[in-house]
mmCIF file of C-alpha atoms in Angstrom:
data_model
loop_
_atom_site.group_PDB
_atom_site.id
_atom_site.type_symbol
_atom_site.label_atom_id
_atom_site.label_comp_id
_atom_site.label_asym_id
_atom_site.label_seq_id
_atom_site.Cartn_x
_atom_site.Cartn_y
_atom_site.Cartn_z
ATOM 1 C CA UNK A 43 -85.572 1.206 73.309
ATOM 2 C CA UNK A 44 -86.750 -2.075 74.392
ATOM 3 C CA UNK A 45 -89.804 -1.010 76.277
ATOM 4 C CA UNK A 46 -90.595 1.038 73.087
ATOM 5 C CA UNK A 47 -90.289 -2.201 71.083
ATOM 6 C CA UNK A 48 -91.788 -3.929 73.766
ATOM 7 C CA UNK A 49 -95.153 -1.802 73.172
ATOM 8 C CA UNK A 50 -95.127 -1.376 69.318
ATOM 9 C CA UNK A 51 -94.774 -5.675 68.714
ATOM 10 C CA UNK A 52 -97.766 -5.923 71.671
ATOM 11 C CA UNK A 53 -99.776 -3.417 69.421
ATOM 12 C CA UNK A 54 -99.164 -5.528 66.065
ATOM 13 C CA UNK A 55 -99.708 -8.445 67.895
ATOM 14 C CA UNK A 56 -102.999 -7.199 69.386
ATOM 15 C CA UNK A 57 -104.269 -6.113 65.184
ATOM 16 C CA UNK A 58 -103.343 -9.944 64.470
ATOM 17 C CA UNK A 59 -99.930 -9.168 62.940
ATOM 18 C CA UNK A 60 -98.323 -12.339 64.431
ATOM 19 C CA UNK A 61 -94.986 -12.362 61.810
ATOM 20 C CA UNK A 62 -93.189 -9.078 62.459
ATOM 21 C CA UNK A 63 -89.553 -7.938 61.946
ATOM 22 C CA UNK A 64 -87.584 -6.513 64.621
ATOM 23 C CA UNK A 65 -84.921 -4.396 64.346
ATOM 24 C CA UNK A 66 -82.610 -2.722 67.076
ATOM 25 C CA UNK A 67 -79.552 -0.494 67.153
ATOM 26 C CA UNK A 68 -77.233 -2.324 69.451
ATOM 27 C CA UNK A 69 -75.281 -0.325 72.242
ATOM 28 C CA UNK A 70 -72.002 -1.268 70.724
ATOM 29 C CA UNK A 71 -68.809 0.667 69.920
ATOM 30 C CA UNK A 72 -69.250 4.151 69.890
ATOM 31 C CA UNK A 73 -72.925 3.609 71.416
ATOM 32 C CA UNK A 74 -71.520 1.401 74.221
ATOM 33 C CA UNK A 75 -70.793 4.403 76.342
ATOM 34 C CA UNK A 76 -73.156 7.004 75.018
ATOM 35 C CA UNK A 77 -76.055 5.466 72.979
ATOM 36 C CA UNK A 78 -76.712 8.955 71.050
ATOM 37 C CA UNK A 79 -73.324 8.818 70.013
ATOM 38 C CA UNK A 80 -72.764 8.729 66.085
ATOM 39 C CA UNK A 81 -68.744 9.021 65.419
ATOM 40 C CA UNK A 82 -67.310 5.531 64.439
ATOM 41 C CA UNK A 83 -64.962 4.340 66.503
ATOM 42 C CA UNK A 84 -60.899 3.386 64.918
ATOM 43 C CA UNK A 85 -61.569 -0.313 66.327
ATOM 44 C CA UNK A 86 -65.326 -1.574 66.087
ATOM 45 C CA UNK A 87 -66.370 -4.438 68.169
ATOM 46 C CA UNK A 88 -66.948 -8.556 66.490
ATOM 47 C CA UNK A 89 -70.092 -9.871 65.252
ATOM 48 C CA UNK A 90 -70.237 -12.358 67.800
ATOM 49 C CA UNK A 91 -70.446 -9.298 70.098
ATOM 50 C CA UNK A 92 -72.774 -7.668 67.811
ATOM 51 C CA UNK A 93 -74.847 -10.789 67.981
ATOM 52 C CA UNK A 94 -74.256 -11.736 71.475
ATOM 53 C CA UNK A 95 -75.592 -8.031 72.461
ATOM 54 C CA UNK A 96 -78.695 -8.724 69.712
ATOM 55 C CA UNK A 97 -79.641 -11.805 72.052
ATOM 56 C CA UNK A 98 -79.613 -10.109 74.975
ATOM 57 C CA UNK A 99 -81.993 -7.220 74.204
ATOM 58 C CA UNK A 100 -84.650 -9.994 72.339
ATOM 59 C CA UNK A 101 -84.699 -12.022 75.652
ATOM 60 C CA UNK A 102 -85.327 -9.046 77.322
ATOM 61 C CA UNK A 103 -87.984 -7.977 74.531
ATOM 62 C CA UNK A 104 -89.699 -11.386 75.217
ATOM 63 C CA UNK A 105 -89.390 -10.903 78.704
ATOM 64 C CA UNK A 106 -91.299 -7.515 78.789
ATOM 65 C CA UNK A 107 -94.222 -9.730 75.833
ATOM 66 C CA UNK A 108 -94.625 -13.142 78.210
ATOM 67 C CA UNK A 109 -93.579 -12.002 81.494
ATOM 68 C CA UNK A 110 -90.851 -10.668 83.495
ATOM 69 C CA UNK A 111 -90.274 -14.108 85.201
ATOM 70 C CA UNK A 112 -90.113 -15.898 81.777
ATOM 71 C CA UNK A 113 -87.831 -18.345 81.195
ATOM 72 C CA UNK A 114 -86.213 -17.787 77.499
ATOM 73 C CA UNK A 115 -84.358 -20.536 75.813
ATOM 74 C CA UNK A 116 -81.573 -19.561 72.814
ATOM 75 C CA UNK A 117 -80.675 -22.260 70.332
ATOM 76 C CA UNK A 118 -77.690 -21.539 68.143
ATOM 77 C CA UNK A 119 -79.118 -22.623 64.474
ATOM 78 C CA UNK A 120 -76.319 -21.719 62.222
ATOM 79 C CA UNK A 121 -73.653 -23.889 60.770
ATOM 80 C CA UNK A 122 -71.407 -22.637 63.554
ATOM 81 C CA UNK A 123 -67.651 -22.527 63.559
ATOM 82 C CA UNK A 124 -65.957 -19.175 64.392
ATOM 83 C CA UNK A 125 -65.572 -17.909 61.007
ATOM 84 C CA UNK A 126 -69.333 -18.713 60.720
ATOM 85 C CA UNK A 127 -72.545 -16.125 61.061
ATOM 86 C CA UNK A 128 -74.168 -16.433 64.022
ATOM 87 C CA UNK A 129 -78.027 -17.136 64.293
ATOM 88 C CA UNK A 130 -80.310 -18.117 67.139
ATOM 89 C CA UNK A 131 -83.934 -18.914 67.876
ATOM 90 C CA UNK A 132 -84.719 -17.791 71.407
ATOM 91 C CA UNK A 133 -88.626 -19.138 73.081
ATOM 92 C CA UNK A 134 -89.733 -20.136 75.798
ATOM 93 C CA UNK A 135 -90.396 -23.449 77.374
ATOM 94 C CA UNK A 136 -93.354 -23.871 75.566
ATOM 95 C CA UNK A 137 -91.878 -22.324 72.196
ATOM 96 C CA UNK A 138 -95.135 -20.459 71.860
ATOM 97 C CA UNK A 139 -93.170 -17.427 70.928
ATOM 98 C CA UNK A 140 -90.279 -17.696 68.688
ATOM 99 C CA UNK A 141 -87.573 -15.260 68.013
ATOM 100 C CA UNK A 142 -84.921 -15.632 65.361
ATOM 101 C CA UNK A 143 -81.764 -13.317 65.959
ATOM 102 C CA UNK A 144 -79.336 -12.480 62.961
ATOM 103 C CA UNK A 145 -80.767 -14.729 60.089
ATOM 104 C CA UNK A 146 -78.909 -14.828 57.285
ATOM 105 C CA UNK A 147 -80.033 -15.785 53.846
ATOM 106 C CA UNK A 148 -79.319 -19.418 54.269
ATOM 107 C CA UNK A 149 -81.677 -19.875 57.235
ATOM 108 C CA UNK A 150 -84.625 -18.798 55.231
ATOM 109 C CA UNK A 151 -85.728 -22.211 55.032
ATOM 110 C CA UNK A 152 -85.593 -22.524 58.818
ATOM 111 C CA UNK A 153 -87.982 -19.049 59.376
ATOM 112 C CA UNK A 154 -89.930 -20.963 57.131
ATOM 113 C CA UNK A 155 -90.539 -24.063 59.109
ATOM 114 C CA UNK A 156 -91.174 -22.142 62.007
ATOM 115 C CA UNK A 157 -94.054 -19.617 60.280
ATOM 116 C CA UNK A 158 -95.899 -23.346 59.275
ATOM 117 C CA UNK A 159 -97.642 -23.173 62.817
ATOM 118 C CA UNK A 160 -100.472 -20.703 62.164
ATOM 119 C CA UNK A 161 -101.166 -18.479 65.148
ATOM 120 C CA UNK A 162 -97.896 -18.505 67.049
ATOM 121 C CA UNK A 163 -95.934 -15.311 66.945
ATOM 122 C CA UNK A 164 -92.408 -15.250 64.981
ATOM 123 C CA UNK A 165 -90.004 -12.466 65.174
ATOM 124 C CA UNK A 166 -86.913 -11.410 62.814
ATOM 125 C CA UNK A 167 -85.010 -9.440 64.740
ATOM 126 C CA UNK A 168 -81.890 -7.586 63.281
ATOM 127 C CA UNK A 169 -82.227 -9.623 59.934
ATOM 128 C CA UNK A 170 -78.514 -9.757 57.788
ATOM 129 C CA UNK A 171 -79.615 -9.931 54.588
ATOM 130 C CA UNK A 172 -79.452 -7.428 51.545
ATOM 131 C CA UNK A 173 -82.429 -7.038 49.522
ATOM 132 C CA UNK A 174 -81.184 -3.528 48.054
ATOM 133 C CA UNK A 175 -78.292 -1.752 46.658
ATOM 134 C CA UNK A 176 -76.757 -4.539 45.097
ATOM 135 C CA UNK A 177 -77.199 -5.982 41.534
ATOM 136 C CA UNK A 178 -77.853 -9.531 42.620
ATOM 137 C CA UNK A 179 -79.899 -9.752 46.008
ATOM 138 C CA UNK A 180 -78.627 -12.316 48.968
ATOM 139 C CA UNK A 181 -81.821 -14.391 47.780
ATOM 140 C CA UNK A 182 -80.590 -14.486 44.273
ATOM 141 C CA UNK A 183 -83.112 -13.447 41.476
ATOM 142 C CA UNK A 184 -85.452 -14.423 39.316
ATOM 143 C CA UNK A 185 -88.350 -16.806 40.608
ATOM 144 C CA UNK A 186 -85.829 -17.815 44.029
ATOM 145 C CA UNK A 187 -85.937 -13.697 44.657
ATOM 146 C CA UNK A 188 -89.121 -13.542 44.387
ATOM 147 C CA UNK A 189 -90.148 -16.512 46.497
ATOM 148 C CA UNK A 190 -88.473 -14.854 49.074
ATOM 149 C CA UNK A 191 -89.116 -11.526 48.970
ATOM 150 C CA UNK A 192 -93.274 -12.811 49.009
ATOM 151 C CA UNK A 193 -92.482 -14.528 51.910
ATOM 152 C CA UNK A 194 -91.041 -11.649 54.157
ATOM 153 C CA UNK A 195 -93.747 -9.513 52.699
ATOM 154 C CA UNK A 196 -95.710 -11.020 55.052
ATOM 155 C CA UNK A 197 -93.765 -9.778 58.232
ATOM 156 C CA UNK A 198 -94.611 -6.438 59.595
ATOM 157 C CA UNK A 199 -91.681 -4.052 60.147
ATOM 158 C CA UNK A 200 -93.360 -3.503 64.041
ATOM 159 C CA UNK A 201 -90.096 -1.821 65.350
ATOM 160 C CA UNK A 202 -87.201 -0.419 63.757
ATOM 161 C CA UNK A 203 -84.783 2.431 65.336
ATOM 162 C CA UNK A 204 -81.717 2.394 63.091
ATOM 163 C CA UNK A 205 -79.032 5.068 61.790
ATOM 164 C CA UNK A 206 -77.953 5.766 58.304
ATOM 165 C CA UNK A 207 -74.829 7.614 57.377
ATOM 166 C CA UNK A 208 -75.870 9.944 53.894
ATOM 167 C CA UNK A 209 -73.515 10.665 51.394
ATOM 168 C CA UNK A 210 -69.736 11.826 53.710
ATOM 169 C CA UNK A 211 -71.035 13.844 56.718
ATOM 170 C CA UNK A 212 -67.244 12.719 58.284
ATOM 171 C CA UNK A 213 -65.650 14.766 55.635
ATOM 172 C CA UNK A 214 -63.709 18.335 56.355
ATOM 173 C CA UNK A 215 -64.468 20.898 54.526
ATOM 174 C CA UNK A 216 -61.377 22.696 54.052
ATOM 175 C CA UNK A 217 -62.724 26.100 54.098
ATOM 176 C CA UNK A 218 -64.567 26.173 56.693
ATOM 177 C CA UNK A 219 -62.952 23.041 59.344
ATOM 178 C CA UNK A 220 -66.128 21.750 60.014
ATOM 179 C CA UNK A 221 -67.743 18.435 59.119
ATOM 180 C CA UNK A 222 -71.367 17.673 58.344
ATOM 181 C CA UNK A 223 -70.997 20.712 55.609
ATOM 182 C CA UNK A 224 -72.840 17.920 53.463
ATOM 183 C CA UNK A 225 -75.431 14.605 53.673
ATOM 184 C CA UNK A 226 -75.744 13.946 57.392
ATOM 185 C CA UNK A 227 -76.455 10.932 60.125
ATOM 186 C CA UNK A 228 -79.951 10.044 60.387
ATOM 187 C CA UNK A 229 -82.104 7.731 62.511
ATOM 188 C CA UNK A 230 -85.248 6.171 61.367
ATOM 189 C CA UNK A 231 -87.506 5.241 64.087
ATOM 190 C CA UNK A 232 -90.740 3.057 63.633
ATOM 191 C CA UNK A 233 -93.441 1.948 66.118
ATOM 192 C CA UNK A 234 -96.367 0.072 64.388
ATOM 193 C CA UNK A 235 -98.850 1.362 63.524
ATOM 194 C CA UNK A 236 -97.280 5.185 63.141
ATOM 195 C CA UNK A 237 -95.290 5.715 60.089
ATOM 196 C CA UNK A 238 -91.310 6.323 59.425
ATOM 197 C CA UNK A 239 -89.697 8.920 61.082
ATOM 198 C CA UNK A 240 -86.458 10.367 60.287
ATOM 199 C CA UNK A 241 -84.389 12.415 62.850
ATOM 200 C CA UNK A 242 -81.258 13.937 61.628
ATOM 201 C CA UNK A 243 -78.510 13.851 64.484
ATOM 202 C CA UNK A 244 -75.955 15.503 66.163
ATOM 203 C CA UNK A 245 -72.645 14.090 67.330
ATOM 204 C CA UNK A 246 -73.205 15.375 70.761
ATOM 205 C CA UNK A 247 -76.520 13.720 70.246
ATOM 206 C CA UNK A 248 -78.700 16.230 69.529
ATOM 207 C CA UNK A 249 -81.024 15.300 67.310
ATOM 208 C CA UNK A 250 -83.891 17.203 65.098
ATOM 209 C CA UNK A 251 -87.308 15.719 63.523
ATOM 210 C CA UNK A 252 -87.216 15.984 59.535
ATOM 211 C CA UNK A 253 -90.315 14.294 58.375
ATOM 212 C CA UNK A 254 -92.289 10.992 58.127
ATOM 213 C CA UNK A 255 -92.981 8.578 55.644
ATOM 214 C CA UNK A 256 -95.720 5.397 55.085
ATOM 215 C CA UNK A 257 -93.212 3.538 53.592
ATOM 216 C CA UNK A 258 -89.234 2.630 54.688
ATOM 217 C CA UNK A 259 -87.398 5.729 53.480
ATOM 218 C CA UNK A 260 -84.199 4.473 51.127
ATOM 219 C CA UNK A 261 -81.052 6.465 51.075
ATOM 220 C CA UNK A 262 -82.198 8.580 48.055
ATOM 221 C CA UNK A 263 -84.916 9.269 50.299
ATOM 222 C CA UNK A 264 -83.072 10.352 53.186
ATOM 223 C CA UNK A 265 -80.568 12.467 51.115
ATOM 224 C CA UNK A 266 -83.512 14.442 49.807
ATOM 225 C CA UNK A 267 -84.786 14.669 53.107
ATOM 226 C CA UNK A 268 -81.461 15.783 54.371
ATOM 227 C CA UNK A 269 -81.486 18.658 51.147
ATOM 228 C CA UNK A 270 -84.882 19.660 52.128
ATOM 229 C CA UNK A 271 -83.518 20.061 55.948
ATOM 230 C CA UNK A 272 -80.535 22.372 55.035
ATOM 231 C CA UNK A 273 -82.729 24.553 52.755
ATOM 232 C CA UNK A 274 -85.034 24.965 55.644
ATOM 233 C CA UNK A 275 -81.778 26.186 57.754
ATOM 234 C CA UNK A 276 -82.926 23.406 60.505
ATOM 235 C CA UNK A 277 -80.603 24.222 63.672
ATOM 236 C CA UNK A 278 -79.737 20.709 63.666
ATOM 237 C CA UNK A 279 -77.273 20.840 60.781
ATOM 238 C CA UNK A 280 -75.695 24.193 62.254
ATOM 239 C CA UNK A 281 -75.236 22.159 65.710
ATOM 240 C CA UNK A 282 -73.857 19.081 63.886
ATOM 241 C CA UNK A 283 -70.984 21.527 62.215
ATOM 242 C CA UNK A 284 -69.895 23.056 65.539
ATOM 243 C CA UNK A 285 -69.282 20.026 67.431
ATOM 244 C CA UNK A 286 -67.731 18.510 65.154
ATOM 245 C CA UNK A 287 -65.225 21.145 63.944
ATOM 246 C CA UNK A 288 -61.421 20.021 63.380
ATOM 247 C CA UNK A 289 -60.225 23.856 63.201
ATOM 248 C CA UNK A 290 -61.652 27.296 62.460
ATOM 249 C CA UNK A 291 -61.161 29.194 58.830
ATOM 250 C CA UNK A 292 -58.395 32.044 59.065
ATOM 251 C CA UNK A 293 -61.560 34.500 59.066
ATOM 252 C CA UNK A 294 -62.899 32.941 62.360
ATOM 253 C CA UNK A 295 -59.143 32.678 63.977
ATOM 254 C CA UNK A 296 -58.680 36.553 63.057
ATOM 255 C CA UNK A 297 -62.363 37.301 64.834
ATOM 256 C CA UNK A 298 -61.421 34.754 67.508
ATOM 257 C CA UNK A 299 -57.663 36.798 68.097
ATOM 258 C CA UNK A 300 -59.181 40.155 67.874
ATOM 259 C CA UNK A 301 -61.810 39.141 70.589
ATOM 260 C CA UNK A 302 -59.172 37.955 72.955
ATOM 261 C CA UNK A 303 -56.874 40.652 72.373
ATOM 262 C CA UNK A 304 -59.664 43.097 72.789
ATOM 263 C CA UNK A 305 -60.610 40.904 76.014
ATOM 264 C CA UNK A 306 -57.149 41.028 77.451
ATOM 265 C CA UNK A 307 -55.915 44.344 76.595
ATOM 266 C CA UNK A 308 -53.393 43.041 74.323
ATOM 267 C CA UNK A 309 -51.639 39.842 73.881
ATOM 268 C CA UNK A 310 -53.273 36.603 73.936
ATOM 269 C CA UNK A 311 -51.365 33.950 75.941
ATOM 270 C CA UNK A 312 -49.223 31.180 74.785
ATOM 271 C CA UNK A 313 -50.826 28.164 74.036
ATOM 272 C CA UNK A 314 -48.067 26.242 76.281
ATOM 273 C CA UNK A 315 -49.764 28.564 78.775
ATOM 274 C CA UNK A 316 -53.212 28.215 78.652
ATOM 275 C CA UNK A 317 -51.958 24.257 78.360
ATOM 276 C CA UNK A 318 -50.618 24.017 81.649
ATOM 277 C CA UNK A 319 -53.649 26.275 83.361
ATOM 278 C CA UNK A 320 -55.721 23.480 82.638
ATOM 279 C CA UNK A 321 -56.910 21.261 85.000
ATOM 280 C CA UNK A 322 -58.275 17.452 84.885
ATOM 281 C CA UNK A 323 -61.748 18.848 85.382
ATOM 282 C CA UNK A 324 -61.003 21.366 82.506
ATOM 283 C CA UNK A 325 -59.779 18.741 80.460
ATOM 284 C CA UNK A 326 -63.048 16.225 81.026
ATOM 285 C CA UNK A 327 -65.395 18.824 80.862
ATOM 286 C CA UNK A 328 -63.949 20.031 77.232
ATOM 287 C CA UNK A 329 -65.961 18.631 74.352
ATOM 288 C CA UNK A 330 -64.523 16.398 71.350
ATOM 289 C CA UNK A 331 -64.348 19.386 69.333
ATOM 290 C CA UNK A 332 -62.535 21.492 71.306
ATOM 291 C CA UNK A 333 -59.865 18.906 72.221
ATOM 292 C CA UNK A 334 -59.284 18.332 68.620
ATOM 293 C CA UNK A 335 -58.741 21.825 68.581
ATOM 294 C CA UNK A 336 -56.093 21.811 70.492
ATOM 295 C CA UNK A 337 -54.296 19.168 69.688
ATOM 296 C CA UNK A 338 -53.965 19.969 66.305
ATOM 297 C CA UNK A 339 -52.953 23.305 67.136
ATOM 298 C CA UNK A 340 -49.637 21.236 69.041
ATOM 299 C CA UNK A 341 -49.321 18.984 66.073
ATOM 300 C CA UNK A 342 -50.618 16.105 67.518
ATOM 301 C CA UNK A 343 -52.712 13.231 66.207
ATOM 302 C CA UNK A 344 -56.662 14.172 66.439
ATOM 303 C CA UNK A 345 -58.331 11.148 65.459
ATOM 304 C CA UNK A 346 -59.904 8.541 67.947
ATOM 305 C CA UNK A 347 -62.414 8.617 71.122
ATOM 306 C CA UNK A 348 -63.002 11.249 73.082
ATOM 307 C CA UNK A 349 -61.421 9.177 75.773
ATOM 308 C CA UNK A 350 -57.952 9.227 73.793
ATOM 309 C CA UNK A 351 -58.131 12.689 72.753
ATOM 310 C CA UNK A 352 -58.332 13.552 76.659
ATOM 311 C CA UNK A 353 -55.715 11.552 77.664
ATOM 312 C CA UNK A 354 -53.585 13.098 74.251
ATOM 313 C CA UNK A 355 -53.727 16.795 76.174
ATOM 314 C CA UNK A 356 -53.201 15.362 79.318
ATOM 315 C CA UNK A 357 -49.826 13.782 78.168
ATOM 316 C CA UNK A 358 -48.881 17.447 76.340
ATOM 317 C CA UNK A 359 -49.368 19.077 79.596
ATOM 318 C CA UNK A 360 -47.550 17.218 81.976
ATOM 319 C CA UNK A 361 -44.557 16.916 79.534
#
């Protein structure tokens, strides 16, 4: 991701696009371990880890722009405090490239004062503020709004890979025991100059190519997009269902029971049984589907990591 940034911010910076906005999906929580993954975790990580993680990729994204022996400086510029938002300004000795991490609305007088020296690059990277989908915007309205909103206009959106949850993809359908039956997880990826893509994903982080836009697609948008997907029978949305399923309808158990009894010559096995027949290897190779499968099937609590669900079985077969 940060090479890919790397190149598209070298690209806008070669057409004379010296303001640009930056913004990364951070390798935190669920995408600590597995970056593709897209199922929340029960306990997400702090900001200050959030923003601690933000810093860390835009040194290395200045790194790749100035040099890989580059010396980059981070100055904490927010009113601090631990119940505070964290913001930062990261350069390099000679501040001829300036990076501001997790600006808030309040520090829009500080990216400001830094865009007064013509020529120098500025980045925005992973900005905090809510322009949309509110009544009132973080930059208030009226002639304030408006002051602001001119003044990002002139930052170009070089980068972006983020993910967008549409309408309740979590959601079980109770016919069927699958999620996804609805909206979806999608990831819009930009590298200037190419246009918006969206990528509807998989939890097992598969992922599909739905279509491409000028413009920043909004969540009406995406949903369309997502409409326009299904009605196209994409295999994405199909794969998206399967991993994800919490149990199969009584039709699939009946298909599922007359397969194995037609496999075994009669009687399927207990589930104690095939419990205990399982092995460690059996029990990492089995995916989060299937392990919610099973413990649901004991009665057992299904929610949670993949790394608790394993260790859920495990404790059901060595009781």
């Amino acid at each position: 991701m940060v090479d890919q940034a790397a190149a598209a911010v070298q690209a806008a910076l070669d057409a004379g696009r010296t303001r640009q906005m930056v913004s990364l999906l951070l390798p935190v929580n669920e995408k600590e371990a597995d970056f593709n993954s897209t199922e929340p975790v029960d306990y997400p990580c702090s900001l200050q880890k959030e923003f601690d993680t933000a810093c860390a990729l835009t040194k290395s994204l200045l790194q790749r722009l100035l040099g890989a022996g580059t010396n980059i400086n981070a100055k904490r510029i927010d009113d601090g405090g631990v119940e505070g938002e964290p913001c930062a300004v990261l350069f390099p000795d000679d501040k001829s490239f300036l990076a501001v991490v997790f600006p808030t609305a309040d520090r829009l007088k500080q990216l400001q004062g830094y865009a007064k020296q013509e020529g120098r690059p500025l980045l925005i990277v992973n900005p905090q503020w809510r322009n949309e989908g509110q009544v009132i915007s973080d930059f208030g309205f009226g002639p304030w709004r408006k002051a602001a909103d001119d003044f990002l206009a002139t930052f170009e959106p070089s980068y972006a890979l983020k993910e967008k949850r549409i309408g309740s993809p979590g959601t079980v359908d109770a016919a069927t025991g699958t999620r996804f039956v609805s909206g979806g997880v999608i990831r819009l990826l930009r590298c200037y100059p190419g246009p918006w893509e969206a990528h509807a994903m998989a939890a097992n982080g598969s992922s599909q190519f739905l279509e491409n836009s000028p413009a920043e697609q909004g969540y009406k948008d995406l949903d369309a997009a997502i409409k326009r997907g299904r009605a196209a029978k994409l295999e994405i949305f199909a794969i998206a269902q399967q991993v994800t399923a919490v149990y199969r309808s009584s039709s699939e158990e009946e298909e599922a029971a007359d397969g194995a009894s037609s496999a075994a010559g009669g009687g399927a096995g207990a589930t104690s049984e095939e419990l205990a027949s399982l092995s460690d290897a059996d029990i990492e190779a089995l995916d989060a589907a299937s392990l919610r499968r099973l413990l649901l099937g004991m009665g057992m609590p299904a929610s949670g990591k993949i790394s608790k669900l394993r260790e859920r079985v495990r404790e059901a077969r060595d009781a």
